[in-house]
């Protein structure tokens, strides 16, 4: 049976969960003012780096007494810097419900060799946050990039906690409202919600985190690229644009352009609205089709950025092969690129719905998912 192809195509087929879609107004011409061929330590370089820090503060509403630094190695580098500098002073709880959180568990337990309490949940679920002891240091991801599950709020974090909260927010920042008073260390990378270029991470420290850095020395050695203190004091230069290593000024300029665009669409509130509208377009589709569902089991924890879908048809006997075939069809039609589930996650699709994606493109993609699904189901019948 012939299956009609949808009449409308997404104008932009890029739905990758990282690096993510560039801002809708992106053009290489926007980067013409980048100070290329200049030292990042020159006045112009420092000014651009400091502007990136302060515009980040403005858009995200980060308190004035929190430090914001640009660090190497993307979000991974920022999280590792936090863990290697801060952990070990008191007991630790590690929370994981997807692959990146599991990676932080491995680093803390097997590399730092800390006797941590580890709490995990399966893909699509989240740990019992009410049972987390925030008088311990707690390391967790706010939004599970590979599981489509996010922390619903910060109510479980005590305001008078004794421990530090270390939050990997790389696919949450600029799309979800982060409770800064509950977060002591927050990290993200430019290539996620604002569609920036890779290799640069952001490290945000509360006054409590700074106090820990200046009062505690880890038992293990720290390589130069991880060091945040000197002589028992915070290296303040890192948090005004004096980076540890050489940054890409082209990538810095790209991030600044994205921040300007973010402000033009209403700042954080506007970005959250765009992500929510994109996710609703998917939710409306899921509600009408019983053969597809969200990987997230609880609507309260459904991500509005990395939206993960699973196929639920009894005719499918090999879920991984089927999902890959659907994704391959979508890519061959150039209507959705890089939408296969993460390699460690359950079989399905992963559609990025952050604010740089247009809702009209998400809506246009949905009939194509049905088309690809029906085509693969028909292929199964032929093979049978």
PDB file of N, CA and C in Angstrom, residues 83 87-88 90 92 108-116 220:
ATOM      1  N   UNK A  83      33.793  18.858  40.638  1.00  0.00           N
ATOM      2  CA  UNK A  83      33.914  17.668  41.472  1.00  0.00           C
ATOM      3  C   UNK A  83      35.319  17.496  42.032  1.00  0.00           C
ATOM      4  N   UNK A  87      34.661  18.153  46.031  1.00  0.00           N
ATOM      5  CA  UNK A  87      34.222  16.949  46.741  1.00  0.00           C
ATOM      6  C   UNK A  87      35.322  16.391  47.642  1.00  0.00           C
ATOM      7  N   UNK A  88      34.872  15.627  48.653  1.00  0.00           N
ATOM      8  CA  UNK A  88      35.795  14.994  49.586  1.00  0.00           C
ATOM      9  C   UNK A  88      35.792  15.609  50.965  1.00  0.00           C
ATOM     10  N   UNK A  90      33.048  16.377  52.705  1.00  0.00           N
ATOM     11  CA  UNK A  90      31.954  15.806  53.475  1.00  0.00           C
ATOM     12  C   UNK A  90      31.321  14.668  52.669  1.00  0.00           C
ATOM     13  N   UNK A  92      28.974  12.362  50.263  1.00  0.00           N
ATOM     14  CA  UNK A  92      28.464  12.713  48.936  1.00  0.00           C
ATOM     15  C   UNK A  92      27.308  11.789  48.548  1.00  0.00           C
ATOM     16  N   UNK A 108      33.379   9.861  40.305  1.00  0.00           N
ATOM     17  CA  UNK A 108      33.481  10.078  41.753  1.00  0.00           C
ATOM     18  C   UNK A 108      33.853   8.795  42.486  1.00  0.00           C
ATOM     19  N   UNK A 109      33.251   7.674  42.081  1.00  0.00           N
ATOM     20  CA  UNK A 109      33.470   6.417  42.795  1.00  0.00           C
ATOM     21  C   UNK A 109      34.767   5.742  42.376  1.00  0.00           C
ATOM     22  N   UNK A 110      35.064   5.733  41.063  1.00  0.00           N
ATOM     23  CA  UNK A 110      36.217   4.977  40.590  1.00  0.00           C
ATOM     24  C   UNK A 110      37.474   5.814  40.415  1.00  0.00           C
ATOM     25  N   UNK A 111      37.335   7.118  40.126  1.00  0.00           N
ATOM     26  CA  UNK A 111      38.509   7.963  39.944  1.00  0.00           C
ATOM     27  C   UNK A 111      38.884   8.710  41.225  1.00  0.00           C
ATOM     28  N   UNK A 112      37.919   9.401  41.814  1.00  0.00           N
ATOM     29  CA  UNK A 112      38.183  10.077  43.085  1.00  0.00           C
ATOM     30  C   UNK A 112      38.148   9.101  44.256  1.00  0.00           C
ATOM     31  N   UNK A 113      37.524   7.944  44.021  1.00  0.00           N
ATOM     32  CA  UNK A 113      37.464   6.860  45.010  1.00  0.00           C
ATOM     33  C   UNK A 113      36.799   7.296  46.320  1.00  0.00           C
ATOM     34  N   UNK A 114      35.711   8.053  46.181  1.00  0.00           N
ATOM     35  CA  UNK A 114      34.939   8.477  47.343  1.00  0.00           C
ATOM     36  C   UNK A 114      33.860   7.448  47.647  1.00  0.00           C
ATOM     37  N   UNK A 115      33.594   7.260  48.918  1.00  0.00           N
ATOM     38  CA  UNK A 115      32.566   6.320  49.363  1.00  0.00           C
ATOM     39  C   UNK A 115      31.210   7.020  49.315  1.00  0.00           C
ATOM     40  N   UNK A 116      30.722   7.201  48.101  1.00  0.00           N
ATOM     41  CA  UNK A 116      29.505   7.979  47.897  1.00  0.00           C
ATOM     42  C   UNK A 116      28.253   7.108  47.982  1.00  0.00           C
ATOM     43  N   UNK A 220      43.818  14.942  46.618  1.00  0.00           N
ATOM     44  CA  UNK A 220      44.439  14.534  45.356  1.00  0.00           C
ATOM     45  C   UNK A 220      45.034  15.742  44.630  1.00  0.00           C
TER      46      UNK A 220
END
